Structure formats: C-alpha cells, structure tokens
Coordinates of N, CA and C in Angstrom, one line a residue:
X105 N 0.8 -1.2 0.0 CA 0.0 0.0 0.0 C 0.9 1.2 0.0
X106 N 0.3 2.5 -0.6 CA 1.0 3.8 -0.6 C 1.5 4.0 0.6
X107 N 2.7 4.2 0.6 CA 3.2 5.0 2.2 C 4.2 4.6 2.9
X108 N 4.7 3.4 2.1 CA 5.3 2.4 2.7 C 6.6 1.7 1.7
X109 N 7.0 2.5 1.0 CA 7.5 2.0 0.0 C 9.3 1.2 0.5
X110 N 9.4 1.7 1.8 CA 10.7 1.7 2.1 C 11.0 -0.1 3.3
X111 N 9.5 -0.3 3.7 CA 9.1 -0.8 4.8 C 9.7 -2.1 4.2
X112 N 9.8 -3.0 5.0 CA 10.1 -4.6 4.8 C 9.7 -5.3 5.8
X113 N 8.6 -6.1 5.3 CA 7.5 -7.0 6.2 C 8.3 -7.5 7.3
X114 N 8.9 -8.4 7.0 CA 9.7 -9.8 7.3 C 9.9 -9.1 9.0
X115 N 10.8 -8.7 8.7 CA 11.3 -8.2 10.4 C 10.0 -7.7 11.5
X116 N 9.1 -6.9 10.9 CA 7.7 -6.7 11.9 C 7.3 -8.0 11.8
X117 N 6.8 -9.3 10.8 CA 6.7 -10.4 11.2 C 7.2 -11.2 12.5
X118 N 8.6 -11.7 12.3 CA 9.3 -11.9 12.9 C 8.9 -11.5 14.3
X119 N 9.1 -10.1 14.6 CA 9.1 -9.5 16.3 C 7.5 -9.9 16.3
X120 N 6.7 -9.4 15.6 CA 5.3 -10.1 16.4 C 4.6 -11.1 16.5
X121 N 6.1 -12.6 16.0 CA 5.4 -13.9 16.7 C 6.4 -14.1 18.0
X122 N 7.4 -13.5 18.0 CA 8.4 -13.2 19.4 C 7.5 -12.2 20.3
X123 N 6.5 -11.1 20.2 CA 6.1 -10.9 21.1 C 4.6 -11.6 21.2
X124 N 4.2 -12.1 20.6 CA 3.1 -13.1 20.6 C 3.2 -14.6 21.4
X125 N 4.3 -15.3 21.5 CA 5.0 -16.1 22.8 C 5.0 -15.4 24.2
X126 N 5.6 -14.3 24.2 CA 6.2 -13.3 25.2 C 4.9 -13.3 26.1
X127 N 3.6 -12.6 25.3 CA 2.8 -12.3 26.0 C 2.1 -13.1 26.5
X128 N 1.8 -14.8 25.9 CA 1.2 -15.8 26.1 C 2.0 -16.3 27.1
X129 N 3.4 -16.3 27.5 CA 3.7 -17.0 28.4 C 3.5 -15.8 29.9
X130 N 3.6 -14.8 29.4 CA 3.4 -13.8 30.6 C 1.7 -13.7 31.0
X131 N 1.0 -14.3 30.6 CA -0.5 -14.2 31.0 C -0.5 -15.6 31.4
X132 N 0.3 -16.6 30.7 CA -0.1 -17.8 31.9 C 0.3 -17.7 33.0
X133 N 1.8 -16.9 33.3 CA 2.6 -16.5 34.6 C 1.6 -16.4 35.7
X134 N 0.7 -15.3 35.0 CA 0.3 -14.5 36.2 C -1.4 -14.9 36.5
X135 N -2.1 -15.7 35.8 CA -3.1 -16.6 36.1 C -2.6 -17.7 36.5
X136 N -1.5 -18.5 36.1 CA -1.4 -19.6 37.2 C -0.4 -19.6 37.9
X137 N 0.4 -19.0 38.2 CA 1.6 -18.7 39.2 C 1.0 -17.4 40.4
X138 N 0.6 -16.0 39.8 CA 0.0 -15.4 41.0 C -1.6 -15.3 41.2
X139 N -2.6 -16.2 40.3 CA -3.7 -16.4 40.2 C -4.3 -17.7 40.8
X140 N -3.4 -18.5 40.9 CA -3.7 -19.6 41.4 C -4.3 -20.9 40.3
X141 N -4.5 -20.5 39.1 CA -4.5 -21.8 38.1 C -5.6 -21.3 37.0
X142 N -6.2 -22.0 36.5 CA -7.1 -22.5 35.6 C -8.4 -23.4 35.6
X143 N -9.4 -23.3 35.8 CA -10.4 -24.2 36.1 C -12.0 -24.1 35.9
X144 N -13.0 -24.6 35.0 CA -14.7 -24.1 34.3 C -15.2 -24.6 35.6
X145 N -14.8 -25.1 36.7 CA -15.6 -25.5 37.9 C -14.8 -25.5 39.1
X146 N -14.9 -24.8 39.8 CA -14.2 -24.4 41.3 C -15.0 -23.9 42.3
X147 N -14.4 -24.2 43.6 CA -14.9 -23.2 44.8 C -14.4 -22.4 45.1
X148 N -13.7 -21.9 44.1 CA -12.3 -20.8 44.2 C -13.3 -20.0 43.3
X149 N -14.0 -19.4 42.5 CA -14.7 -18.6 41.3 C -13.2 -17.6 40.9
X150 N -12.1 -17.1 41.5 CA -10.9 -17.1 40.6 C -10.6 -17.6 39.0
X151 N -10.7 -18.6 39.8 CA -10.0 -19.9 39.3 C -10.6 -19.9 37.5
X152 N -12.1 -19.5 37.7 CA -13.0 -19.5 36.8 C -12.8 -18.4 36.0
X153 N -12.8 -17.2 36.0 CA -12.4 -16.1 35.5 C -11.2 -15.8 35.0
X154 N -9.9 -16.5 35.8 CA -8.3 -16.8 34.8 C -8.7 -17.2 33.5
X155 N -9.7 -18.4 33.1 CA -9.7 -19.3 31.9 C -9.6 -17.4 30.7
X156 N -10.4 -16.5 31.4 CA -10.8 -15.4 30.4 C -9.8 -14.6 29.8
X157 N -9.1 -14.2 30.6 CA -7.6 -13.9 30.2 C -6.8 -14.4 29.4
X158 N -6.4 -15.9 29.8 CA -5.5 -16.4 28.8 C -6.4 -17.0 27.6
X159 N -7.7 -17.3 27.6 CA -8.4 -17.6 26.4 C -8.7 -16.2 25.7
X160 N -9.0 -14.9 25.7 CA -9.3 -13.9 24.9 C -7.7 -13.7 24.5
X161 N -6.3 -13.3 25.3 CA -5.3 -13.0 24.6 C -4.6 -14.3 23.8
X162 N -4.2 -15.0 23.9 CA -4.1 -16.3 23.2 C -4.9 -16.8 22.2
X163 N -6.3 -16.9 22.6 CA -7.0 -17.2 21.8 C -7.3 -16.2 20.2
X164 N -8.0 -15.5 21.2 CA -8.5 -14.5 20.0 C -7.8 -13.3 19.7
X165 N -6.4 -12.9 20.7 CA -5.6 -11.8 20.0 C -4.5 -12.4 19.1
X166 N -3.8 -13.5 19.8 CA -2.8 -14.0 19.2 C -3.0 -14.7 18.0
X167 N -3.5 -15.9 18.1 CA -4.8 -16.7 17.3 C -5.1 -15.8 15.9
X168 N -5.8 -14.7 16.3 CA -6.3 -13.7 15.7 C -5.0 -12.5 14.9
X169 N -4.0 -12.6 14.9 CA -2.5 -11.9 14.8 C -2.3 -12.9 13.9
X170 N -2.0 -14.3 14.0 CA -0.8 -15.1 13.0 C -2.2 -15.2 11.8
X171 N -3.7 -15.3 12.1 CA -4.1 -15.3 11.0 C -4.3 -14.1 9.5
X172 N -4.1 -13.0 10.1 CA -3.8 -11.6 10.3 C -2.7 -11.8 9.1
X173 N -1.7 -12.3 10.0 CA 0.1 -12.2 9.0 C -0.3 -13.2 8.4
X174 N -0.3 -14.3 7.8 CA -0.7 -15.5 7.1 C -0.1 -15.3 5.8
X175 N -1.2 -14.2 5.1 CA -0.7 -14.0 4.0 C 1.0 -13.1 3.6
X176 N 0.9 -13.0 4.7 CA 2.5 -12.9 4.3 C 3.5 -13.3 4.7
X177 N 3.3 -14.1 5.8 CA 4.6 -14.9 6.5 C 4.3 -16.5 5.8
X178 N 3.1 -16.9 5.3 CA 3.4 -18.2 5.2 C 3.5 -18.5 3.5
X179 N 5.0 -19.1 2.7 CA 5.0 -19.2 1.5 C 4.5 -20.3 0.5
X180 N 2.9 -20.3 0.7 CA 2.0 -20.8 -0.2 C 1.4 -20.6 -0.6
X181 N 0.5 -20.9 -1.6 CA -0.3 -20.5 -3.0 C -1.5 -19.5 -2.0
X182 N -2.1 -18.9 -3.0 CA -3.0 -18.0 -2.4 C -4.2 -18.6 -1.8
X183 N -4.6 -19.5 -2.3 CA -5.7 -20.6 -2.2 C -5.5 -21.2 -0.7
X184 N -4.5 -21.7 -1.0 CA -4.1 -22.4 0.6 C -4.2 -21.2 2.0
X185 N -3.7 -20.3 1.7 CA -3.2 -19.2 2.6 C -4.5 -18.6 2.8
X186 N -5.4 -18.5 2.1 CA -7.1 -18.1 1.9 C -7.6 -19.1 3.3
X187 N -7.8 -20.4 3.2 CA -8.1 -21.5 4.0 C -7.6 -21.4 5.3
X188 N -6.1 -21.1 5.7 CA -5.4 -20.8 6.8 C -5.9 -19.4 7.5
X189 N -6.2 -18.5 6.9 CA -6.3 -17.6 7.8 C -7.5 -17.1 8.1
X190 N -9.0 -18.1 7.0 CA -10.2 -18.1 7.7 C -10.0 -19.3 8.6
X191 N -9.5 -20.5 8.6 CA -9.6 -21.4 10.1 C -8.8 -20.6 11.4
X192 N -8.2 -20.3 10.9 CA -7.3 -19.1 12.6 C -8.0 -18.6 13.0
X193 N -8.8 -17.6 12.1 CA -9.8 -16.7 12.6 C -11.1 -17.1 13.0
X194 N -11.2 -18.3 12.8 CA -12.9 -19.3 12.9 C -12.2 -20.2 14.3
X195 N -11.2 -20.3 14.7 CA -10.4 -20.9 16.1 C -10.3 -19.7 17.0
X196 N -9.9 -18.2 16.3 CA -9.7 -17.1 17.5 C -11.3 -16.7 17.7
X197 N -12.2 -17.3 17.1 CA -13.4 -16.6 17.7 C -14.0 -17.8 18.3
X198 N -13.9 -19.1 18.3 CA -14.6 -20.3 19.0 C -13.7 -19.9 20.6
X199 N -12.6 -20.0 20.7 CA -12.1 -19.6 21.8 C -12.0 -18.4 22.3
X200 N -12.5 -17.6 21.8 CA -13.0 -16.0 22.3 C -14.3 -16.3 22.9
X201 N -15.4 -16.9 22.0 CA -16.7 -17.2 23.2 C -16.8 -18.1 24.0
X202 N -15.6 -18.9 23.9 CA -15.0 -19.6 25.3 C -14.4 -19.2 26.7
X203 N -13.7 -18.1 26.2 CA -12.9 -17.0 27.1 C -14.4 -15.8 27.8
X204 N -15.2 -15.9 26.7 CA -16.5 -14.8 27.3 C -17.7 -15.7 28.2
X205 N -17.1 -16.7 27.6 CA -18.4 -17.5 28.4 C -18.3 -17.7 30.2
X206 N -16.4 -18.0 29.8 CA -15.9 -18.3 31.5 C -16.0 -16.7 32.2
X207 N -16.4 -15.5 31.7 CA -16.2 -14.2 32.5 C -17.6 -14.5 33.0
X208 N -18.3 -14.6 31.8 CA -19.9 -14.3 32.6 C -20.8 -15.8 33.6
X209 N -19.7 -17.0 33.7 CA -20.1 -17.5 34.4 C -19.2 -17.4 35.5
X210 N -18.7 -16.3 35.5 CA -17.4 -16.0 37.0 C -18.5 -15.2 37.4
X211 N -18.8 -14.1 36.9 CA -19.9 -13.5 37.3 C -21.1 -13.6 38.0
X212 N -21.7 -15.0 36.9 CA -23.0 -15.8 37.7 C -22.8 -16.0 39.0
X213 N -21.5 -16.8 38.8 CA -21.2 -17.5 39.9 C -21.2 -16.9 41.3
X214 N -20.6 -15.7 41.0 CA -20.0 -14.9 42.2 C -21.1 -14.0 43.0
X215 N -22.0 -14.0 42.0 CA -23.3 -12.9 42.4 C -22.6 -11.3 42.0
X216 N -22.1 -11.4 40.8 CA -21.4 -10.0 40.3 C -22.0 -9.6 38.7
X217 N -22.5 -8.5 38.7 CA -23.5 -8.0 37.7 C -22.9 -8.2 36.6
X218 N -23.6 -8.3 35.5 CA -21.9 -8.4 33.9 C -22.5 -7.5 33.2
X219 N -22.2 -7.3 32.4 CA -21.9 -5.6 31.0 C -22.2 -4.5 32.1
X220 N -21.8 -4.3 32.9 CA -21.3 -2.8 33.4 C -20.0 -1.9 33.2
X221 N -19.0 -2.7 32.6 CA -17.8 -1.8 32.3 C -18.2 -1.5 31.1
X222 N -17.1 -0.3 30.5 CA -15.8 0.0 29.7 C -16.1 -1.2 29.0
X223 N -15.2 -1.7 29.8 CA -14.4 -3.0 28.7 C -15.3 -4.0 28.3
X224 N -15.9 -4.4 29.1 CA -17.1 -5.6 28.6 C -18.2 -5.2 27.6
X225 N -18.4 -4.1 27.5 CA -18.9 -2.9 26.0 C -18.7 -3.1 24.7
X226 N -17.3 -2.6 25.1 CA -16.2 -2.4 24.0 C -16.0 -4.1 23.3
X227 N -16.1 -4.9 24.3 CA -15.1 -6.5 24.3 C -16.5 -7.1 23.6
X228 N -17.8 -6.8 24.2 CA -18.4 -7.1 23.6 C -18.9 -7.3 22.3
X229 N -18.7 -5.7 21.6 CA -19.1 -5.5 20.5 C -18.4 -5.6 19.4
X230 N -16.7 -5.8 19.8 CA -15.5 -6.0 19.4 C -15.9 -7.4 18.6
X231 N -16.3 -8.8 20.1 CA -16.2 -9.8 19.4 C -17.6 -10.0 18.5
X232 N -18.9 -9.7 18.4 CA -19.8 -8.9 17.5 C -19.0 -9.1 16.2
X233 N -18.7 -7.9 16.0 CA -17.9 -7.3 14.5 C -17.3 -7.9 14.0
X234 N -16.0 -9.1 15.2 CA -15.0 -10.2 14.6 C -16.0 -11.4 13.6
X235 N -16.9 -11.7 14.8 CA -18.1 -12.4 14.0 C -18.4 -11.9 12.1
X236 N -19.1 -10.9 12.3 CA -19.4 -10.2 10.9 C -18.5 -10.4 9.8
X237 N -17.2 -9.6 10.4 CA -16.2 -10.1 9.2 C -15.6 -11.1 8.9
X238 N -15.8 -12.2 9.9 CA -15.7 -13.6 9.6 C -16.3 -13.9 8.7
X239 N -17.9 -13.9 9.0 CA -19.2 -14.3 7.8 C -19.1 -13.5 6.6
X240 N -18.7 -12.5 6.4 CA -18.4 -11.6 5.5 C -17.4 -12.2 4.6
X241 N -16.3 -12.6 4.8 CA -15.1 -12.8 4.5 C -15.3 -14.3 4.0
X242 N -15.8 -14.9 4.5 CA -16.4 -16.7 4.2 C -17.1 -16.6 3.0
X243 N -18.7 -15.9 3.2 CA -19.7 -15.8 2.1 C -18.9 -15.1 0.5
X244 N -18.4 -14.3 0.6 CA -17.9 -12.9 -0.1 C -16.8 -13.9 -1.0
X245 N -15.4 -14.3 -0.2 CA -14.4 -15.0 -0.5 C -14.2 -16.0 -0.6
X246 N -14.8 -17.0 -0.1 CA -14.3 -18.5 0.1 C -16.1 -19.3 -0.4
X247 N -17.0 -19.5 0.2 CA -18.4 -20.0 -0.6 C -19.3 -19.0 0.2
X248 N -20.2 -19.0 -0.8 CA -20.0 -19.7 -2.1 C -19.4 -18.3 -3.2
X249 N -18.7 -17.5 -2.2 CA -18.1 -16.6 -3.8 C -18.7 -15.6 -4.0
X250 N -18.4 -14.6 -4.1 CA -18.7 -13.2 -4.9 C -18.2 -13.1 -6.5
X251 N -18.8 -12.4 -7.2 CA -17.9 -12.2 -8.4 C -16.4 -11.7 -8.4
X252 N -15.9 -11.9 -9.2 CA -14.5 -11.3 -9.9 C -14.1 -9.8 -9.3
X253 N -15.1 -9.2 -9.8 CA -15.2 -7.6 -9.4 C -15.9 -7.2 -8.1
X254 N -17.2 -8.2 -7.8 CA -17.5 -7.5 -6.2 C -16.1 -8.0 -5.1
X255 N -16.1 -9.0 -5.2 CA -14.2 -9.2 -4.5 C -13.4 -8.5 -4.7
X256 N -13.1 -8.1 -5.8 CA -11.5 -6.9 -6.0 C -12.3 -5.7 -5.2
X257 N -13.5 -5.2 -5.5 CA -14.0 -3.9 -4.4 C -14.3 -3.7 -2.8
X258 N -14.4 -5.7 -2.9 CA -14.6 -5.6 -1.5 C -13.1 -6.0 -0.3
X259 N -12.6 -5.8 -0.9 CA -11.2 -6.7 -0.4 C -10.7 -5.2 0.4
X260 N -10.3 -4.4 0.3 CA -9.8 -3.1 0.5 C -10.5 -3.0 1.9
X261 N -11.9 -2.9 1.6 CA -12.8 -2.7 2.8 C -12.4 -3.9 3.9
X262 N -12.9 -5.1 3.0 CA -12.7 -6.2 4.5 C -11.3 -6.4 5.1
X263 N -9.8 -5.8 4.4 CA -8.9 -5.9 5.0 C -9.1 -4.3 6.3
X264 N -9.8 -3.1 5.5 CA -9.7 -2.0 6.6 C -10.0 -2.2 7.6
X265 N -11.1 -2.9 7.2 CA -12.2 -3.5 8.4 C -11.8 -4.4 9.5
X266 N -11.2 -5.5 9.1 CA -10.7 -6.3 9.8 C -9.5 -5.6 10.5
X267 N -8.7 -4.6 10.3 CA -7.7 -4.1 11.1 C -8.6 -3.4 12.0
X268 N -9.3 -2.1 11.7 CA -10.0 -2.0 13.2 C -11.0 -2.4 14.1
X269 N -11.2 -3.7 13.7 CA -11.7 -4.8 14.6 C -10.4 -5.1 15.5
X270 N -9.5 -5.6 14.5 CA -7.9 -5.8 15.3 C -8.0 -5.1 16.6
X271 N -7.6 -3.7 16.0 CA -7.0 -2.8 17.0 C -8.1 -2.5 18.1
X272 N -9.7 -2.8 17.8 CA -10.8 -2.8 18.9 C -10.1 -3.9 19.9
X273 N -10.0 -5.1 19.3 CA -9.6 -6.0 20.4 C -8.4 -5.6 21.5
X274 N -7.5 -5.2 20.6 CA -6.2 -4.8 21.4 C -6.7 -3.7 22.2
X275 N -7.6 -2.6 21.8 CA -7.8 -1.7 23.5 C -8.8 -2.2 24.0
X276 N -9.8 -3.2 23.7 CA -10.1 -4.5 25.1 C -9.5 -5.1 26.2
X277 N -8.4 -5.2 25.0 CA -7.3 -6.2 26.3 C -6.8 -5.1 27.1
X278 N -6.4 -3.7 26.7 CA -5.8 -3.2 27.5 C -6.7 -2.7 28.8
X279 N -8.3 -2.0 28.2 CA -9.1 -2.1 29.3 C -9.2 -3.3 30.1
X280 N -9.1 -4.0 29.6 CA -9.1 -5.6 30.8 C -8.1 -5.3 31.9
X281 N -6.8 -5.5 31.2 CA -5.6 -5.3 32.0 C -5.7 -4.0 33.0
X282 N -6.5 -3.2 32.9 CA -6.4 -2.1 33.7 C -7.7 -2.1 34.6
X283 N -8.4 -2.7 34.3 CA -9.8 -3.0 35.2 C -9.6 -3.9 36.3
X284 N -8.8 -5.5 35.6 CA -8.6 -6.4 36.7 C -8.1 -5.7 37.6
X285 N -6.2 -4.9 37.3 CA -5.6 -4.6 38.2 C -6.1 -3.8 39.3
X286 N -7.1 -2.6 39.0 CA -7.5 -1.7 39.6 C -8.3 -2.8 40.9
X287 N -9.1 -3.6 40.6 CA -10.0 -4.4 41.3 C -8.8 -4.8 42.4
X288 N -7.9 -5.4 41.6 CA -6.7 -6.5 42.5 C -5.8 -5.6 43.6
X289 N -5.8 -4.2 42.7 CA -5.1 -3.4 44.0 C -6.0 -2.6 44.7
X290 N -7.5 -2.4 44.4 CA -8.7 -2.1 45.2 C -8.3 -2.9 46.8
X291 N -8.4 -4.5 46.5 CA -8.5 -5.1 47.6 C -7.1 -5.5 48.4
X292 N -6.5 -4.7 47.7 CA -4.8 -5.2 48.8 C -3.9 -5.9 48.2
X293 N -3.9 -5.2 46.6 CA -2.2 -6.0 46.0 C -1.9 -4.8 45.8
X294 N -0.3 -5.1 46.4 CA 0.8 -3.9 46.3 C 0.6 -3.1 45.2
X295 N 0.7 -2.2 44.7 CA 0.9 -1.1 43.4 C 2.3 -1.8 42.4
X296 N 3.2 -1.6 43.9 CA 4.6 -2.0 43.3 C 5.0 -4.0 43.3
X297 N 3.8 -4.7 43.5 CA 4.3 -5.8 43.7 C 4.9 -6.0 42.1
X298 N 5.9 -7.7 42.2 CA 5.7 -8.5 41.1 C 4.8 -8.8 39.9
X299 N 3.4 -8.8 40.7 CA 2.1 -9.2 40.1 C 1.6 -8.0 39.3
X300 N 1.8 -6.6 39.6 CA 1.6 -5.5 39.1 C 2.3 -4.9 38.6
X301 N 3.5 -5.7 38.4 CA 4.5 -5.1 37.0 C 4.2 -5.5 36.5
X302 N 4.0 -7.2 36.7 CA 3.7 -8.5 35.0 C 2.9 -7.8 34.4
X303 N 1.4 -7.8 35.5 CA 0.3 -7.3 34.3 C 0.2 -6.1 33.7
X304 N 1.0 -5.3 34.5 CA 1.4 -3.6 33.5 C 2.0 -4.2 32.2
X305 N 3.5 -4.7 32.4 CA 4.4 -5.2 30.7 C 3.6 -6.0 29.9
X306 N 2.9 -6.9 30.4 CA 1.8 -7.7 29.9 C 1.4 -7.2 28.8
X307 N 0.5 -5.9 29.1 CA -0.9 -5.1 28.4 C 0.7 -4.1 27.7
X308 N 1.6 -3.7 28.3 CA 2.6 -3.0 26.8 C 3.1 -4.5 25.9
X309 N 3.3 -5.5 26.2 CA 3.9 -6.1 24.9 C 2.6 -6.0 24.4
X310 N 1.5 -6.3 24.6 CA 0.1 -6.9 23.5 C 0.1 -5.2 22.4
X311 N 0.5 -4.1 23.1 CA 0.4 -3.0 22.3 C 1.5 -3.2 21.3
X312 N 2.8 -3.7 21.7 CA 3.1 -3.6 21.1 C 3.5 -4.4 19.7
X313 N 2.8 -5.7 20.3 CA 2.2 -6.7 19.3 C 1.3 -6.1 18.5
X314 N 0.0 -5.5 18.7 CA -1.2 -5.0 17.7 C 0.0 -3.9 16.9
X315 N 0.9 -3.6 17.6 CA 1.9 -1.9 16.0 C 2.2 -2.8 15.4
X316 N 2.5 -4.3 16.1 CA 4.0 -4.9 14.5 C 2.7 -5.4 13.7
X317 N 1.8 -5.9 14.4 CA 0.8 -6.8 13.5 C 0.4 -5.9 12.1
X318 N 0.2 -4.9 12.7 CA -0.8 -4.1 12.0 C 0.3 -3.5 11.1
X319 N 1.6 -3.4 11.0 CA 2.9 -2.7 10.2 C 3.0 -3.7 9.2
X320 N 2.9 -5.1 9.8 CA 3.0 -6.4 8.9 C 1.9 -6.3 7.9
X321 N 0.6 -6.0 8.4 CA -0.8 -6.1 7.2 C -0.4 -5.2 6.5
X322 N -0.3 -4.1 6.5 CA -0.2 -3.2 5.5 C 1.4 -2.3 4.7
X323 N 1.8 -2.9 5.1 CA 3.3 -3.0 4.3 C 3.6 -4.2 3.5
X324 N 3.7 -4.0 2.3 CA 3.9 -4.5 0.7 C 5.1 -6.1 1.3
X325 N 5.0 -7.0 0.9 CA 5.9 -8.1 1.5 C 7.3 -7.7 0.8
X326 N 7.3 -7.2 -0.3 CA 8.7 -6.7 -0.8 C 8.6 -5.6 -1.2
X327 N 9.8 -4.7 -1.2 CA 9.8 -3.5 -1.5 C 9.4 -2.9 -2.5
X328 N 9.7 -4.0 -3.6 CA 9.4 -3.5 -4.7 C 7.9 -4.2 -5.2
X329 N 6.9 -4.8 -4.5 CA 5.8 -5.4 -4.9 C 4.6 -3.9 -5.0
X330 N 4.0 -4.4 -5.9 CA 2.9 -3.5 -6.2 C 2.3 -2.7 -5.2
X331 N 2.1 -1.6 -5.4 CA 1.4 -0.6 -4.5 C -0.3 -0.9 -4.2
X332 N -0.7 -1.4 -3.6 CA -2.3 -1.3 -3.8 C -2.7 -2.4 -4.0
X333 N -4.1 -2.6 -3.9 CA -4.7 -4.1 -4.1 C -4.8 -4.6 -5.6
X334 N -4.4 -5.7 -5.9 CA -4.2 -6.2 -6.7 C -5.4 -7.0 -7.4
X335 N -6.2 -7.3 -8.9 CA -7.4 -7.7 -9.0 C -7.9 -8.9 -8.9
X336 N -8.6 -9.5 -8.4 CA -8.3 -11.0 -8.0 C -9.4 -11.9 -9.1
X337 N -8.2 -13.1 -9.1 CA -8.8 -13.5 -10.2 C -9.7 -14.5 -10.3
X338 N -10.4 -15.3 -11.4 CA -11.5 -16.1 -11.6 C -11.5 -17.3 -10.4
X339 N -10.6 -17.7 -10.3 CA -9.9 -18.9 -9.2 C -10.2 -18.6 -7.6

C-alpha cells in the first residue's frame, strides 16, 4: 500500500510472533503462578475467570494476529493461505466465546453484575464485528463466492475493516488489564508488587504486538511489490 514503499515486512513479522510467545507465556505466569491456576468448575470462582484472560489474549488476540500475517509470513499458494487464515480466525473466535463465556459465568457464579464496564462494552461489540467479518469474509471469499469484481472492491474494505476490529480487540485487552488490576489493588495488591508489573508489561507487549501486526498487514511483502490491491482472479 502507498506510504510504505521503504518498509520490509519480514522483520515486523518476525518481532510479532516473538512478542506473541512473550505475551502468552506472561499471561499464563500471572493466572497460574500469581492467580492460582485454571479451572470451568471451582470453589475458588478465581479460578474460573483466569480461563478469560488467557483464552481472549491467546486465543482471539494472538490466534487472531498469525491469522492476520498469514498471508505474508506463510509461503503458499493463495488458495491455501485463503483457507489458513479463515480457520485461525474461525479458532480465534470459537475460543474468544469460550474466554467470554468463562467471564460471565465467574460472574454468575460470584453474584457480580456483567456488562457494566468500559471494557465488557467495548469487548463485547469487538467480538460482535470479529463475527461479521468472519461471515463476511467466508460468504464474499471462500463459498459460495462473490464475483470477480465484487471481490477486487470488496477486499480493500474487508482488510480496513478487519484491522480496526484488530485494534478494537487490542484496546479490550488493554481495558481488561487495567480493570482487573484496579480491582486486585482495590483489595490489597501492592501497586509495586511482582504481580503489578507482570500485568502492567503484559498489556505494553500486547500494544506492542497490535503496531508490528498491523505494520506487517499493511506494508507490501517486498519492496518493490505492487502498490495497492491487486485484481483477484476467476480462481
């Protein structure tokens, strides 16, 4: 795309599956090392609400990120690469309403209201939209097909689109990360503990995962590759 003529994919690739590890192992840290674990049934109701964390960032951010880069990190036919990054994206949203399902039965459970935040709003309508341009992107692209020309017009849109769904997700997570914490040092975790650094660096790598991701989608895979969307063909 225009604007970018100098950019070279590869290396923002690269850093945003290294911070895409980074952040996955730092959100299981701090759900099961200072959260106490993982679990859809407990007398802990903790226990039940960790599953939300590491299933929305993992799942549906990260999950949601390599399918994102697909077409440019992985070197196969278009057809194939089409297939891969609607099943990523049909896996980051099966485990996204797995991650929403464990909040609002932490909720049930607990006797604690749900859609009252910010973030459960936002997260909501976020995963909403991921929905849409999933069906969008299946019907339109893959079956049963659009024409020749409604595809080359609509492609532009469904990549815009799908980026600021992206970046919706990414300031979810960060409202998340900043809601739990508030709660966790409401009731008596240090400001300056361990636990409230992790989850501070935590919510900066994911930002700074959504810049490479999003540097990666929209910068040309080689320098010299065509500017702009290209017409897609009968196939």
């Amino acid at each position: 795309m225009a604007g970018f003529p100098e950019v070279k994919v590869a290396p923002f690739t690269y850093v945003s599956h290294v911070l895409a590890v980074a952040s996955a192992a730092m959100v299981l840290v701090w759900c099961i090392h200072f959260r106490g674990g993982l679990a859809f049934e407990s007398t802990n109701k903790s226990l039940i609400f960790n599953i939300h964390p590491v299933l929305m960032l993992i799942g549906f951010i990260i999950v949601g990120s390599e399918a994102i880069m697909s077409y440019k990190t992985l070197p196969l036919s278009h057809e194939v690469n089409k297939v891969i990054h609607l099943t990523l994206h049909a896996i980051a949203l099966v485990l996204g309403a797995v991650g929403i399902y464990a909040a609002f039965k932490f909720h049930n459970e607990s006797g604690i209201d749900n859609l009252y935040s910010l973030h459960s709003w936002v997260g909501l309508g976020t995963f909403c939209l991921y929905g849409i341009q999933w069906i969008f992107g299946f019907v339109t692209f893959f079956f049963p097909g659009a024409s020749p020309t409604l595809r080359g017009k609509s492609l532009p849109w469904h990549v815009l689109f799908g980026l600021f769904v992206y970046i919706l997700a990414i300031a979810t997570a960060e409202l998340g990360f900043l809601e739990k914490l508030t709660f966790l040092e409401s009731s008596g975790l240090y400001k300056y503990s361990s636990e409230s650094f992790l989850v501070n660096f935590t919510a900066l790598v994911v930002i700074f995962l959504g810049a490479s991701v999003v540097i990666s989608a929209i910068a040309p895979a080689h320098v010299d590759a065509p500017q702009g969307y290209s017409s897609i063909s009968e196939n």
